[in-house]
GROMACS .gro file of N, CA and C in nm:
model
  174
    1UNK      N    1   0.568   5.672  -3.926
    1UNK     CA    2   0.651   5.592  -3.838
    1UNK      C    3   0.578   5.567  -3.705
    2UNK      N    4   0.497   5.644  -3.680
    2UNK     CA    5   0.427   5.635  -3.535
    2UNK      C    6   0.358   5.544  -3.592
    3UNK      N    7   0.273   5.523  -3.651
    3UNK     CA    8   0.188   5.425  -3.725
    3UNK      C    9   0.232   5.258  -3.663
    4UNK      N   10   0.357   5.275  -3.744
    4UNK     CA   11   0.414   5.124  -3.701
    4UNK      C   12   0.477   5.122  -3.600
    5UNK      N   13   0.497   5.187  -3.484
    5UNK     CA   14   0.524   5.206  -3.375
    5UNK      C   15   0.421   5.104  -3.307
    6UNK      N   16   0.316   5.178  -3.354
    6UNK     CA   17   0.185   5.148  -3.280
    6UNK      C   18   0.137   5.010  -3.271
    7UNK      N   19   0.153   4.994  -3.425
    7UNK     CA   20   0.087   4.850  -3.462
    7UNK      C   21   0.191   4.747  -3.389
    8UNK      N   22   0.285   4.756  -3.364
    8UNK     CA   23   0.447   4.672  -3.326
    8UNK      C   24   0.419   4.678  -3.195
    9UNK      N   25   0.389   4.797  -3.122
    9UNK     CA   26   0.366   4.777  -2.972
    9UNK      C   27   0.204   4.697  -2.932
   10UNK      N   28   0.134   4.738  -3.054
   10UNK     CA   29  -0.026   4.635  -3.030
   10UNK      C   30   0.010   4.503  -2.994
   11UNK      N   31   0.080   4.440  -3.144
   11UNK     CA   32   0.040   4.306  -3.140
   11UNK      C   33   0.194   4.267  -3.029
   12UNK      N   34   0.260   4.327  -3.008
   12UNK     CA   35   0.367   4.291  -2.902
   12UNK      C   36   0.289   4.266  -2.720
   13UNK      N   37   0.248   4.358  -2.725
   13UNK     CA   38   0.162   4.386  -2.567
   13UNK      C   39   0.012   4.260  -2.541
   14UNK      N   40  -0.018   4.251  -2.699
   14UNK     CA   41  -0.107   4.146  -2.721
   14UNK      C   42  -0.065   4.008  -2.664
   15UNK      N   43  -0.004   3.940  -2.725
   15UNK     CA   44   0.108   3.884  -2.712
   15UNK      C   45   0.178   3.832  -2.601
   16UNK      N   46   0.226   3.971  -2.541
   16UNK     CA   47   0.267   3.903  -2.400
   16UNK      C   48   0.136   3.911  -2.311
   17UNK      N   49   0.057   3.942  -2.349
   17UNK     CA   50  -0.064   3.928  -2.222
   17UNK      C   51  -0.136   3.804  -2.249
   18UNK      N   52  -0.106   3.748  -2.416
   18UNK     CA   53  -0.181   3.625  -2.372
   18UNK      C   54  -0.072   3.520  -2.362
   19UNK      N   55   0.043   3.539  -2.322
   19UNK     CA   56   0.170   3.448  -2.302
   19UNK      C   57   0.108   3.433  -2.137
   20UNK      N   58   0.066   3.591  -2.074
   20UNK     CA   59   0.035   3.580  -1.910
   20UNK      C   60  -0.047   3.474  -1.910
   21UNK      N   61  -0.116   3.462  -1.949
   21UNK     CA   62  -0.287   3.415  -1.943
   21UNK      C   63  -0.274   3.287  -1.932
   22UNK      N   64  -0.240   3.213  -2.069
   22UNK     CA   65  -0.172   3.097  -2.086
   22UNK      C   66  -0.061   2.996  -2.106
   23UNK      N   67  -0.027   3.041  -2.093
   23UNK     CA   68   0.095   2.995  -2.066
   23UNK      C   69   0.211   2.989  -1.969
   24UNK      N   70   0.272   3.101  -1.940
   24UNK     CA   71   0.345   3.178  -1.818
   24UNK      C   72   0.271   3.151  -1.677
   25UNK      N   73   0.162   3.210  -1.670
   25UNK     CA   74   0.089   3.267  -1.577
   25UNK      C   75   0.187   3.334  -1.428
   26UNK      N   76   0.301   3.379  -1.526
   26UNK     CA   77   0.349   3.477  -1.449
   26UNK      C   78   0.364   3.588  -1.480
   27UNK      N   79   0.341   3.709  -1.413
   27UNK     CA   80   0.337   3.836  -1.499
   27UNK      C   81   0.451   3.867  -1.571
   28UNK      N   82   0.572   3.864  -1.451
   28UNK     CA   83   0.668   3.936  -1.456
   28UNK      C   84   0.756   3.877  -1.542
   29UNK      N   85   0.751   3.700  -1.581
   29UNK     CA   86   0.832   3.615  -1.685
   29UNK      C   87   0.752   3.630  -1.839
   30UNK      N   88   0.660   3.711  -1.854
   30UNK     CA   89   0.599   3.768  -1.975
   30UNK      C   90   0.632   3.867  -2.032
   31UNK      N   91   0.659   3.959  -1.903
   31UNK     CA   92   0.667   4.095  -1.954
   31UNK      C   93   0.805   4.071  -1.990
   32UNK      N   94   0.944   4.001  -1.949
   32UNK     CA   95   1.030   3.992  -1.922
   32UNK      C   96   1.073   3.954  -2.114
   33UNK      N   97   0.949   3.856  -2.145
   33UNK     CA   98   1.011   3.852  -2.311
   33UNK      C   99   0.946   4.008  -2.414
   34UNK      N  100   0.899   4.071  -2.312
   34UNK     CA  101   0.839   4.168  -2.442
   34UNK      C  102   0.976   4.257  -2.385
   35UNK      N  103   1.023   4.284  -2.278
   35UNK     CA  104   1.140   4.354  -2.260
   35UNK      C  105   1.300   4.306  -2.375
   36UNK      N  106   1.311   4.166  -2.372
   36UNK     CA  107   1.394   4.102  -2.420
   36UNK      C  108   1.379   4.147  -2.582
   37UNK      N  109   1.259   4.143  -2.606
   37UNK     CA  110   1.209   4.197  -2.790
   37UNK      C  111   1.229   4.298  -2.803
   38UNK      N  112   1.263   4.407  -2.708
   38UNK     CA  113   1.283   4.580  -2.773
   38UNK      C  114   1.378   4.602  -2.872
   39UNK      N  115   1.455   4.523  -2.909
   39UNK     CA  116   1.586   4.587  -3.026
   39UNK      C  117   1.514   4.535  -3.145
   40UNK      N  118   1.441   4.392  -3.139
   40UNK     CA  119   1.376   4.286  -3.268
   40UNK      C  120   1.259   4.452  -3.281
   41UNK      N  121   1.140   4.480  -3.193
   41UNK     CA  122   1.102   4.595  -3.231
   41UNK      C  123   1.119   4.697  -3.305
   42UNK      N  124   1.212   4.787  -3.242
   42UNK     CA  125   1.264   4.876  -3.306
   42UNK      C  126   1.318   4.840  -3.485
   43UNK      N  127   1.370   4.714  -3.498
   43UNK     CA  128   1.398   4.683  -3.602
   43UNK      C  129   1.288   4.672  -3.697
   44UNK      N  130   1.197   4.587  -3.656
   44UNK     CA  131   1.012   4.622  -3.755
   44UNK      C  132   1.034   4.747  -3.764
   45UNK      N  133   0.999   4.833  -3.675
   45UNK     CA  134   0.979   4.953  -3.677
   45UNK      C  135   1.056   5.028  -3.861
   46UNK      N  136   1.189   5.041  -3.797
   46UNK     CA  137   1.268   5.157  -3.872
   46UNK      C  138   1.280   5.051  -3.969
   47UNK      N  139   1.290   4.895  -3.994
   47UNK     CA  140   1.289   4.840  -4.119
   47UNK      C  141   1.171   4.881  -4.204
   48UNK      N  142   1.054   4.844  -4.139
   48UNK     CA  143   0.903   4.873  -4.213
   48UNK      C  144   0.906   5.036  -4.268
   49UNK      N  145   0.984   5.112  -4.183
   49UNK     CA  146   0.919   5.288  -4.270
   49UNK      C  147   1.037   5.209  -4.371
   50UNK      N  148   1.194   5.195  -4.360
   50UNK     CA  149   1.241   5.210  -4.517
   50UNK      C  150   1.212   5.135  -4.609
   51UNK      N  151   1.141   4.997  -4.567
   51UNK     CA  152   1.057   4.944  -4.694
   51UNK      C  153   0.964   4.988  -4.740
   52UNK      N  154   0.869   5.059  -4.652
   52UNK     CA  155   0.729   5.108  -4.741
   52UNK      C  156   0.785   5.238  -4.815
   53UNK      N  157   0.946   5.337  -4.755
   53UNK     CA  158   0.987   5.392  -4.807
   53UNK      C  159   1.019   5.427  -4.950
   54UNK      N  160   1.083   5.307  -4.961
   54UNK     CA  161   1.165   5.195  -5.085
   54UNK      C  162   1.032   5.167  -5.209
   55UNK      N  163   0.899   5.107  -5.137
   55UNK     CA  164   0.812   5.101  -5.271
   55UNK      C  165   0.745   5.187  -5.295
   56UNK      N  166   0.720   5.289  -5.214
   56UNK     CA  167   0.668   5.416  -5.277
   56UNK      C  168   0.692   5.460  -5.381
   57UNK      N  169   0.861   5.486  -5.321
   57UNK     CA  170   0.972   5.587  -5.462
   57UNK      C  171   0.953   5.498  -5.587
   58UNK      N  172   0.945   5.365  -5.589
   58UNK     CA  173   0.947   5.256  -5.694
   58UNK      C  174   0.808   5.259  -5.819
   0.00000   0.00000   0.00000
């Protein structure tokens, strides 16, 4: 589960830094959508362990 923690916070942090860069070029209205994504997160997260869960047992 840390695993996909990880990978979810990579390409998330990725993401909003190149939202800063190009697009936004405001910090704080970038960070503001990776704040807004924490529940969509968490959901990858605990969805992805019970699917890889799910085809293991399979």
């Amino acid at each position: 589960m840390l695993l996909l923690a990880t990978v979810v916070l990579l390409y998330q942090a990725t993401g909003t830094l190149l939202e800063w860069v190009f697009i936004e070029k405001d910090f704080f209205m970038a960070v503001q959508d990776f704040c807004i994504g924490i529940p969509g997160m968490l959901f990858q997260v605990i969805g992805g362990y019970l699917f890889i869960k799910y085809v293991i047992r399979e």
